Amino acid sequence: RRPLVGRVGEIEAVLRLVDDAAGGDAGALLISGEAGVGKTALVREASAQVGEVDVLWAPCLPLTSLAVPTMLAATSALRQIDVSAGVRY
């Protein structure tokens, strides 16, 4: 994995949101930008730093792909849940 450079502020913002969620304040995060600017790398790096919290994330399709079901990213993320691990709803 290549080191993520120059994204300390963004990673800290993601980690604050995860910390808030772990404390009971639900939320969502949308990261947008041009292709190749490091959106996925940012999410992967932040996810690697959250510790004992489960993080679900999924890539989205470009907004030009509106013919695709709108909940595709959420469905993709939910498929990652290992229900045998005792996930609580």
Coordinates of C-alpha atoms in Angstrom, one line a residue, residues 3-70:
P3 CA 1.5 6.1 1.8
L4 CA -1.3 8.7 1.6
V5 CA 0.3 12.1 1.4
G6 CA -1.3 15.4 2.3
R7 CA -4.6 14.1 3.6
V8 CA -4.2 14.5 7.3
G9 CA -7.1 16.9 7.7
E10 CA -9.4 14.8 5.6
I11 CA -8.5 11.6 7.5
E12 CA -9.1 13.4 10.8
A13 CA -12.5 14.6 9.7
V14 CA -13.5 11.0 8.7
L15 CA -12.2 9.7 12.0
R16 CA -14.2 12.3 13.9
L17 CA -17.4 11.2 12.1
V18 CA -16.6 7.5 12.9
D19 CA -16.0 8.5 16.5
D20 CA -19.3 10.3 16.7
A21 CA -21.1 7.3 15.1
A22 CA -19.5 5.0 17.7
G23 CA -20.9 7.3 20.3
G24 CA -24.4 6.9 19.0
D25 CA -24.6 9.8 16.5
A26 CA -25.4 8.3 13.2
G27 CA -24.4 9.9 10.0
A28 CA -23.2 9.5 6.4
L29 CA -20.2 10.7 4.5
L30 CA -20.0 11.5 0.8
I31 CA -16.6 11.9 -0.7
S32 CA -16.5 13.3 -4.2
G33 CA -13.9 14.4 -6.7
E34 CA -12.5 13.7 -10.1
A35 CA -11.3 10.2 -11.0
G36 CA -7.9 9.4 -9.6
V37 CA -7.6 12.1 -6.9
G38 CA -7.5 9.5 -4.1
K39 CA -11.1 9.1 -2.8
T40 CA -10.8 5.4 -2.4
A41 CA -7.3 5.6 -0.9
L42 CA -8.6 8.2 1.6
V43 CA -11.5 5.9 2.7
R44 CA -9.2 2.9 2.9
E45 CA -6.6 4.7 5.0
A46 CA -9.2 6.2 7.4
S47 CA -10.9 2.7 7.7
A48 CA -7.6 1.2 8.6
Q49 CA -7.2 3.7 11.5
V50 CA -10.6 3.4 13.2
G51 CA -9.6 0.5 15.5
E52 CA -12.3 -1.7 16.9
V53 CA -15.2 -0.1 14.9
D54 CA -16.7 -1.9 11.9
V55 CA -16.8 0.4 8.9
L56 CA -18.9 -0.3 5.9
W57 CA -18.1 1.5 2.7
A58 CA -18.7 1.0 -1.0
P59 CA -17.7 2.8 -4.2
C60 CA -20.4 4.6 -6.1
L61 CA -20.9 5.0 -9.8
P62 CA -20.6 8.3 -11.5
L63 CA -23.8 10.4 -11.4
T64 CA -24.0 9.9 -15.2
S65 CA -24.9 6.3 -14.4
L66 CA -28.4 7.2 -13.1
A67 CA -29.9 4.2 -14.9
V68 CA -28.4 2.0 -12.2
P69 CA -30.4 1.6 -9.0
T70 CA -29.8 4.4 -6.6

